[in-house]
Amino acid sequence: MIVLESLTKRFDNRTVVDNLSLHIRPGEFFGLLGPNGAGKTTTIRMLMTLARATSGRIIIGGQDMTRNAMALKSKIGLVPQHINLDGELTARENLDMHGRLFGLRPEERKSRITELLEFVEMPDRANEPVRKFSGGMKRRILIARALMHRPQILLLDEPTIGLDPMTRRRMWDLVRKLNTGGQTILLTTHYLEEAEALCNRVALMNKGKLVELGTPEELKTKVGPFVVETDDGGLRRSHFFPTREAGSLFIQDLQQDGKGSSVSLRASNLEDVFIHLTSGDSLSMEEGTSKRDSKTINHRAKDF
Amino acid sequence: MEQQAAKNPSISPLWAGISTILWQEYLIFSRRFWKNTASTMVTPILYLFAFGFGLGRGIRFEGVSYLEFVIPGIVALSTMTSSFNAVATPLNISRLYDKTFEEYLTAPIPMISLTIGRILAGAFRGMFSGLVMLALTMVFGVHLHIGGLFLLLLFLNCLVFSGFGFWAALTIQSHSEINKFNAFVISPMSFLCGTFFSLQNIPQFLSAFLYILPLTHTTNGLRTLSLTQTFPLDSFIALTLYALLFFGLGLRACYQVEE
């Protein structure tokens, strides 16, 4: 559905996206993860022709994406990171404007607006100017707007940034409902639990490069499905284990040595994968290198 | 989804773009109608007061009263500033701050419709302030010959400066740069281009330079039409060329913006 071929973006001497190749399949809920500055937003902007690739190709549905590729643009819905609704206009007018730009007929626009305001649970706020809305409400209108023209592909750039945990979970429910309609979704986020909750497959980016690609489960297995965290004089360490038993044994050892205070054993999550990645290691289990098949990462307090 | 697109083939993307921009501008305009109109009236009233009644009631100038002489100039300059500012300021903000401009860039409309829509919207705003100004002069009891050609030339002037504002807003990198355009281009033109005096009275080499500037042609053309009712062909040609130039530059900027 979406194919990126050796996509590269350079600003002056800085390489923001470095030789990125990806293939996102139809109907997939795909997550693009990475720390700030990893190149996620730039990738989305290149997909929408808001930024021009220095080299490489973007092929969507078999066609090259350009600023004048109107047929392609009408298949894509964008939920940008920056809330770019017209604050002077009401929610209804913002949606109407989008429908007009995408060439929808008046009666179709009207029914679609009603349907979508219902979908994002804001039918009672339709005629209020958007500038009066809270951040979460604006985000919901932003999603409704992107759906006006029934896009086959939805690009969500950090859709829950700056939202409180409750509102975030409501957004997830909304977004999950979309994918069941068969749309291909590309989501960028640096909230790892978000990717874990929503995505079928994730790509981890760091410094513009694709570092890992797989299902959240695969990545967690790769780093070690269980993790023991220890506190070693202010230095937090994560030790990864292939099984829960191996982790428990490790803790027993620690306790025998009298260092068993403030340790925890839990299932690893994408965050561990992420920290592993940004600490510069590759994601392969080093079998049997340290005791009990553990793999240890140290990260200093300054990293947080 | 593809059937969806095929279901409405009759709405052309070109028209969708232009009509949406005009519709949106109209919504905003009508919502702020009285505020807009009131603020549009301030500058012309001050000009009329200072240069017309304060200075020129008794002065005769090129065979007419100074007021009759200066009004076409003031109309030219106030349509210039309001067309320029109607596009340059909001477009610049929408591009660099609210990013609402991206909604247009990512829509399936050709860039040419974005250019036409925005420039037309700005020109209509300029035209509105021009008409307010002309209505005011009538209220003040000044008699001018205002016909279709006068209004046409005025609209061309609005297109030129709306196009200039469009191009400026898309090429600059920060909001404060709009002020530079105002300080170095718009303001000097309002004083130099024969608004308040006749270009016949200034040295040849200087007036030759002033004839390069578009506002000179508007002022002269409007003045010729209102005072002598002869057809100022050179003004029409010059303004048409300028309008096309800025349209072309604006269109090109649409393709280059935010790369």
XYZ file of C-alpha atoms in Angstrom:
563
model
C 0.000 0.000 0.000
C 2.706 2.407 1.072
C 6.220 1.720 -0.123
C 9.185 3.817 0.884
C 12.298 3.169 -1.162
C 15.608 4.396 0.267
C 13.934 7.587 1.405
C 16.434 10.209 2.516
C 15.963 13.749 3.722
C 18.846 16.065 4.398
C 18.604 19.601 5.782
C 21.933 21.250 5.017
C 24.360 18.768 6.574
C 21.921 17.073 8.897
C 20.469 13.800 7.680
C 17.019 13.587 9.226
C 15.783 10.507 7.423
C 18.522 8.165 6.335
C 17.896 5.618 3.602
C 14.553 4.481 5.000
C 12.877 1.580 3.221
C 9.506 0.275 4.382
C 6.587 -1.618 3.002
C 3.273 -1.065 4.732
C 0.662 -3.606 3.726
C -3.010 -2.881 3.021
C -5.176 -2.959 6.144
C -2.183 -2.855 8.434
C -1.998 -0.737 11.572
C 1.613 0.284 11.364
C 3.515 2.173 14.027
C 6.530 4.354 13.415
C 8.326 4.720 16.712
C 11.299 6.655 17.809
C 12.575 9.274 20.205
C 12.217 12.986 19.458
C 14.146 13.884 16.361
C 14.169 10.338 14.989
C 12.658 11.510 11.707
C 9.087 10.277 12.150
C 7.316 13.535 11.432
C 9.616 14.311 8.519
C 8.706 10.922 7.054
C 4.984 11.700 7.358
C 5.553 15.165 5.886
C 7.342 13.659 2.924
C 4.465 11.224 2.476
C 2.091 14.193 2.263
C 4.485 16.176 0.016
C 4.856 18.845 2.692
C 8.557 18.134 2.535
C 10.494 16.981 -0.494
C 12.707 13.921 -0.210
C 16.372 14.524 -0.941
C 16.448 11.121 -2.583
C 14.395 7.956 -2.712
C 10.816 7.289 -3.701
C 7.384 7.194 -2.121
C 4.963 4.903 -3.889
C 1.382 4.711 -2.698
C -0.952 2.203 -4.313
C 1.591 1.761 -7.103
C 1.835 5.464 -7.899
C 4.509 8.039 -7.132
C 3.445 10.672 -4.621
C 3.843 14.285 -5.764
C 2.252 17.569 -4.772
C 0.001 17.481 -7.804
C -0.981 13.808 -7.416
C -4.603 14.662 -6.754
C -6.060 11.175 -7.103
C -3.569 9.913 -4.529
C -4.127 12.755 -2.111
C -7.838 12.044 -2.060
C -7.106 8.520 -0.810
C -5.145 9.748 2.175
C -6.341 11.306 5.390
C -3.844 13.196 7.520
C -4.063 13.892 11.232
C -1.131 16.260 11.708
C 0.797 16.681 14.897
C 0.101 20.399 14.965
C -3.595 21.225 15.391
C -4.288 23.076 12.175
C -8.007 23.654 12.409
C -9.285 27.122 11.586
C -10.046 28.463 15.069
C -12.421 31.119 13.766
C -14.657 28.543 12.135
C -16.981 26.153 13.947
C -16.398 22.411 14.115
C -19.017 21.892 11.429
C -17.472 24.540 9.169
C -14.011 23.032 9.538
C -15.349 19.662 8.433
C -17.384 21.279 5.696
C -14.316 23.069 4.390
C -12.438 19.797 4.177
C -15.334 18.146 2.367
C -15.452 20.997 -0.127
C -11.725 20.789 -0.799
C -12.117 17.078 -1.467
C -14.984 17.710 -3.881
C -17.798 16.136 -1.858
C -21.328 17.124 -2.790
C -23.370 19.245 -0.342
C -25.770 16.489 0.719
C -22.901 14.052 1.153
C -20.951 16.574 3.235
C -23.941 17.160 5.442
C -24.586 13.503 6.198
C -20.888 12.772 6.658
C -20.460 15.649 9.125
C -23.378 14.410 11.224
C -22.015 10.877 11.133
C -18.476 11.881 12.096
C -19.427 14.288 14.861
C -21.396 11.377 16.254
C -18.374 9.122 15.835
C -16.054 11.438 17.753
C -18.820 12.006 20.326
C -19.182 15.734 19.764
C -22.533 16.237 18.012
C -23.590 18.862 20.554
C -20.547 21.070 19.929
C -20.905 21.298 16.144
C -21.669 24.996 15.977
C -19.081 26.332 18.355
C -15.886 27.944 17.113
C -13.010 25.516 17.369
C -10.800 27.933 19.309
C -13.059 27.430 22.342
C -12.382 23.691 22.441
C -9.977 21.846 24.730
C -6.928 20.103 23.282
C -8.619 16.706 23.327
C -11.710 18.019 21.571
C -9.609 19.669 18.890
C -7.795 16.376 18.330
C -11.095 14.593 17.897
C -12.269 17.149 15.344
C -8.918 16.728 13.610
C -9.566 12.996 13.305
C -13.136 13.579 12.127
C -11.830 15.973 9.512
C -9.289 13.490 8.192
C -12.094 10.944 7.775
C -14.483 13.237 5.889
C -13.489 11.941 2.466
C -13.342 8.264 3.498
C -9.605 7.824 3.001
C -8.172 4.365 2.461
C -4.997 5.397 4.178
C -4.826 7.315 7.413
C -1.662 9.007 8.619
C -1.691 9.831 12.322
C 1.235 11.954 13.457
C 1.459 11.792 17.252
C -2.330 11.886 17.600
C -2.355 11.821 21.401
C 0.501 14.181 22.144
C -0.241 16.364 25.147
C -3.479 14.612 26.081
C -4.324 13.373 29.559
C -4.362 9.582 30.083
C -8.158 9.274 29.988
C -8.534 11.283 26.825
C -5.700 9.298 25.307
C -7.491 6.045 25.934
C -10.635 7.423 24.323
C -8.581 8.395 21.293
C -7.193 4.872 21.121
C -10.706 3.450 21.112
C -11.620 5.795 18.279
C -8.559 4.952 16.261
C -8.990 1.226 16.844
C -12.530 1.408 15.482
C -11.133 2.891 12.288
C -8.793 0.046 11.579
C -11.625 -2.465 11.795
C -13.036 -0.699 8.744
C -10.094 -2.023 6.746
C -8.162 1.217 6.476
C -4.406 1.189 6.365
C -3.109 3.241 9.248
C 0.312 4.681 9.791
C 0.823 6.041 13.288
C 3.846 7.835 14.624
C 4.343 8.046 18.336
C 6.906 8.087 21.052
C 4.433 6.697 23.571
C 5.373 3.069 23.528
C 2.270 1.774 25.226
C 0.336 3.479 22.467
C 2.093 1.482 19.784
C 1.727 -1.640 21.868
C -1.991 -1.055 22.303
C -2.726 -0.270 18.673
C -0.217 -1.503 16.145
C 0.103 -4.799 14.289
C 3.626 -3.989 13.328
C 6.118 -1.362 14.385
C 9.257 0.115 12.942
C 11.717 1.638 15.367
C 13.581 4.655 14.113
C 16.562 6.325 15.675
C 18.542 9.211 14.197
C 16.746 8.830 10.889
C 17.513 5.181 10.465
C 15.287 2.148 10.645
C 16.605 0.151 13.570
C 14.078 -2.608 14.082
C 10.957 -3.875 12.378
C 8.427 -6.426 13.589
C 5.333 -7.035 15.673
C 5.497 -5.677 19.221
C 5.666 -9.310 20.408
C 8.588 -10.124 18.141
C 10.534 -7.138 19.338
C 9.902 -7.932 22.963
C 10.962 -11.539 22.437
C 14.034 -10.370 20.672
C 15.193 -8.218 23.551
C 14.092 -10.791 26.140
C 10.494 -11.202 27.229
C 11.278 -10.746 30.932
C 13.169 -8.008 32.610
C 14.649 -7.592 36.068
C 15.308 -4.030 37.072
C 17.877 -3.318 39.734
C 19.004 -0.158 41.364
C 22.734 -0.030 41.739
C 23.680 3.137 43.570
C 21.630 5.423 41.336
C 22.457 3.455 38.207
C 19.374 1.707 36.936
C 20.071 -1.590 35.260
C 17.763 -3.723 33.170
C 18.578 -7.409 32.856
C 16.718 -9.337 30.194
C 15.790 -13.009 30.429
C 14.241 -15.484 28.046
C 11.998 -16.943 30.787
C 10.417 -15.826 34.039
C 12.261 -18.607 35.874
C 15.630 -17.357 34.748
C 14.682 -13.935 36.063
C 13.598 -15.340 39.446
C 16.853 -17.256 39.789
C 18.765 -14.080 39.093
C 16.876 -12.285 41.843
C 17.584 -15.145 44.247
C 21.284 -14.808 43.474
C 21.135 -11.103 44.140
C 19.361 -11.607 47.444
C 21.991 -14.131 48.512
C 24.606 -11.504 47.809
C 22.579 -9.064 49.911
C 21.814 -6.813 46.926
C 18.203 -7.783 46.546
C 16.618 -4.521 47.599
C 14.408 -2.591 45.135
C 14.499 -5.139 42.341
C 11.511 -5.983 40.205
C 10.683 -8.717 37.734
C 8.128 -8.058 35.011
C 7.288 -8.780 31.417
C 9.273 -6.526 29.119
C 7.478 -3.919 27.077
C 8.263 -1.784 24.091
C 9.777 0.787 26.372
C 12.531 -1.649 27.266
C 13.093 -2.332 23.600
C 13.227 1.377 23.040
C 15.713 2.102 25.797
C 17.772 -0.829 24.663
C 17.810 0.680 21.220
C 18.695 4.198 22.223
C 21.451 2.875 24.476
C 23.137 1.875 21.254
C 22.913 -1.917 21.419
C 21.484 -4.094 18.741
C 18.519 -6.174 19.676
C 19.984 -9.638 19.726
C 20.022 -11.794 22.844
C 23.541 -12.632 23.780
C 22.977 -16.267 24.690
C 24.785 -17.389 27.800
C 27.218 -14.511 28.022
C 26.468 -13.452 31.555
C 25.026 -15.583 34.286
C 21.530 -17.006 33.730
C 21.428 -15.865 30.127
C 20.791 -12.306 31.099
C 21.622 -9.269 29.135
C 22.202 -6.092 31.010
C 21.780 -2.513 30.060
C 22.878 0.310 32.245
C 21.405 3.673 31.923
C 22.407 6.588 33.974
C 19.967 8.890 35.637
C 20.877 11.671 33.244
C 19.226 9.757 30.455
C 15.835 10.434 31.984
C -13.466 4.187 -1.770
C -12.588 4.467 -5.413
C -16.269 4.382 -6.257
C -16.575 7.296 -3.885
C -14.264 9.366 -6.023
C -15.981 8.250 -9.202
C -19.379 9.181 -7.796
C -18.704 12.888 -8.059
C -16.678 13.465 -11.166
C -18.468 16.700 -12.004
C -16.926 18.803 -9.214
C -13.605 19.767 -10.717
C -10.696 19.987 -8.279
C -9.856 23.390 -9.732
C -13.256 24.770 -8.856
C -13.346 22.906 -5.542
C -10.157 24.701 -4.500
C -11.138 28.184 -5.621
C -14.688 28.017 -4.296
C -13.622 26.630 -0.921
C -11.106 29.405 -0.393
C -13.625 32.083 -1.340
C -16.297 30.461 0.844
C -13.968 30.319 3.847
C -12.819 33.917 3.347
C -16.411 34.998 3.023
C -17.359 33.290 6.288
C -14.583 35.066 8.142
C -15.315 38.355 6.403
C -19.038 38.316 7.148
C -18.401 37.347 10.750
C -16.203 40.396 11.247
C -18.090 42.635 8.876
C -18.609 45.691 11.076
C -15.217 45.501 12.693
C -13.660 45.201 9.242
C -15.659 47.983 7.711
C -14.988 50.352 10.565
C -11.250 49.749 10.483
C -11.252 50.024 6.685
C -12.749 53.501 7.000
C -10.246 54.979 9.408
C -7.293 55.520 7.076
C -9.274 56.974 4.151
C -11.060 59.373 6.481
C -7.744 60.558 7.883
C -6.329 61.044 4.391
C -9.416 62.868 3.199
C -9.313 65.055 6.215
C -5.620 65.897 6.141
C -4.917 66.147 2.443
C -8.329 67.145 1.272
C -10.007 69.461 3.690
C -7.068 70.475 5.796
C -4.751 71.222 2.937
C -6.587 71.422 -0.268
C -9.997 73.018 -0.124
C -8.857 76.168 -1.847
C -5.873 74.890 -3.798
C -6.272 74.340 -7.522
C -4.064 71.698 -9.026
C -3.789 70.822 -12.732
C -7.029 72.636 -13.308
C -9.070 70.852 -10.636
C -9.427 71.163 -6.886
C -6.692 69.390 -4.959
C -9.288 67.095 -3.414
C -10.427 65.873 -6.819
C -6.805 65.421 -7.769
C -5.770 63.512 -4.684
C -8.718 61.142 -4.269
C -7.827 58.742 -7.117
C -4.356 58.525 -5.580
C -5.717 57.773 -2.136
C -8.088 55.147 -3.554
C -5.143 53.536 -5.357
C -2.999 53.480 -2.265
C -5.662 52.251 0.132
C -6.658 49.394 -2.193
C -2.972 48.565 -2.518
C -2.360 48.278 1.204
C -5.593 46.489 1.956
C -5.152 43.892 -0.830
C -1.570 43.283 0.178
C -2.364 42.966 3.862
C -5.518 40.914 3.293
C -3.331 38.177 1.818
C 0.169 38.619 3.183
C -0.595 38.756 6.906
C -3.184 35.971 7.302
C -1.473 33.674 4.814
C 1.841 34.140 6.541
C 0.286 33.317 9.898
C -1.575 30.338 8.482
C 1.606 29.046 6.912
C 4.092 29.589 9.725
C 1.979 29.547 12.892
C -1.409 27.779 12.711
C -0.333 25.614 9.776
C -3.855 25.821 8.373
C -2.186 26.352 5.006
C -1.127 22.704 5.078
C -4.770 21.714 4.901
C -4.784 23.250 1.422
C -1.422 21.838 0.411
C -2.500 18.308 1.291
C -5.926 18.608 -0.357
C -6.456 17.133 -3.824
C -6.619 20.527 -5.495
C -4.189 21.822 -8.082
C -1.763 24.452 -6.843
C -3.091 26.845 -9.461
C -6.510 26.850 -7.778
C -4.884 27.717 -4.480
C -3.113 30.621 -6.181
C -6.221 31.866 -7.984
C -8.451 31.471 -4.914
C -6.183 33.295 -2.509
C -5.342 36.132 -4.884
C -8.996 36.619 -5.824
C -10.051 36.613 -2.171
C -7.435 39.263 -1.376
C -8.440 41.344 -4.377
C -12.090 41.265 -3.275
C -11.079 42.506 0.133
C -9.076 45.315 -1.447
C -11.974 46.142 -3.721
C -14.281 46.319 -0.724
C -12.101 48.896 0.964
C -11.866 50.818 -2.315
C -15.639 50.954 -2.575
C -15.962 52.024 1.048
C -13.498 54.797 0.293
C -15.384 55.928 -2.814
C -18.649 55.895 -0.893
C -17.022 58.100 1.735
C -15.883 60.642 -0.846
C -19.459 60.878 -2.057
C -20.622 61.428 1.505
C -18.010 64.182 1.748
C -19.529 65.719 -1.369
C -16.666 65.228 -3.826
C -17.770 64.726 -7.388
C -15.748 62.211 -9.423
C -16.443 60.333 -12.622
C -16.443 56.717 -11.597
C -17.365 54.289 -14.315
C -16.816 50.662 -15.194
C -13.281 51.270 -16.458
C -12.347 53.045 -13.250
C -13.538 50.063 -11.228
C -11.872 47.618 -13.586
C -8.530 49.368 -13.248
C -9.002 49.476 -9.496
C -9.654 45.722 -9.468
C -6.518 45.113 -11.540
C -4.597 47.091 -8.944
C -6.088 44.867 -6.232
C -5.031 41.748 -8.145
C -1.471 43.051 -8.491
C -0.996 43.705 -4.788
C -2.929 40.691 -3.613
C -0.633 38.617 -5.849
C 2.378 40.439 -4.459
C 1.178 39.667 -0.916
C 0.610 36.019 -1.832
C 4.097 35.634 -3.214
C 5.635 37.523 -0.283
C 3.807 35.422 2.316
C 4.947 32.178 0.720
C 8.588 33.092 0.292
C 9.502 34.712 3.576
C 10.664 32.691 6.553
C 9.300 34.686 9.473
C 6.389 36.904 10.251
C 8.528 39.968 10.882
C 9.677 39.906 7.282
C 6.190 41.015 6.245
C 6.987 44.288 7.991
C 10.044 44.655 5.795
C 7.863 44.421 2.712
C 5.610 47.050 4.226
C 8.489 49.326 5.189
C 10.595 49.003 2.047
C 8.035 48.453 -0.682
C 4.483 49.365 0.251
C 5.052 52.553 2.264
C 7.568 54.147 -0.143
C 5.225 53.448 -3.027
C 2.329 55.135 -1.281
C 4.317 58.349 -1.039
C 6.316 58.226 -4.249
C 3.925 57.046 -6.902
C 2.209 60.345 -7.543
C -0.428 59.887 -4.882
C -0.175 63.398 -3.477
C 1.601 65.256 -6.263
C 1.948 65.256 -10.011
C 4.884 63.344 -11.469
C 5.277 66.109 -14.061
C 6.881 68.271 -11.388
C 9.765 65.981 -10.561
C 13.102 65.424 -12.364
C 13.033 63.222 -15.435
C 15.359 60.473 -14.161
C 13.336 60.109 -10.975
C 9.990 59.939 -12.695
C 11.411 57.356 -15.129
C 12.139 55.175 -12.120
C 8.697 55.794 -10.647
C 7.103 54.659 -13.884
C 8.523 51.210 -13.229
C 6.407 50.892 -10.091
C 2.890 49.491 -10.486
C 1.168 51.957 -8.171
C 2.247 54.862 -10.398
C 0.230 53.333 -13.211
C -2.818 52.838 -11.022
C -2.728 56.382 -9.725
C -2.205 57.898 -13.169
C -4.792 55.659 -14.770
C -7.453 56.345 -12.167
C -6.724 60.055 -12.272
C -6.949 60.150 -16.062
C -10.244 58.269 -15.997
C -11.839 60.397 -13.317
C -10.622 63.777 -14.518
C -10.451 63.491 -18.289
C -12.369 60.304 -19.145
C -9.707 59.255 -21.649
C -8.631 55.633 -21.769
C -5.237 55.054 -20.075
C -4.088 52.092 -22.172
C -0.550 52.057 -20.766
C -1.913 51.746 -17.210
C -4.038 48.758 -18.153
C -1.131 47.076 -19.901
C 1.336 47.729 -17.077
C -1.020 46.493 -14.361
C -1.995 43.403 -16.348
C 1.677 42.525 -16.760
C 2.318 43.026 -13.053
C -0.716 40.931 -12.114
C 0.504 38.101 -14.364
C 4.031 38.374 -13.003
C 2.948 38.012 -9.377
C 0.498 35.287 -10.275
C 3.344 33.337 -11.882
C 5.719 33.935 -8.982
C 2.981 32.959 -6.521
C 2.215 29.753 -8.366
C 5.872 28.820 -8.445
C 6.135 29.541 -4.720
C 3.231 27.143 -4.114
C 5.316 24.319 -5.492
C 8.424 25.309 -3.599
C 6.968 26.179 -0.233
C 7.886 24.014 2.815
C 10.306 21.798 0.999
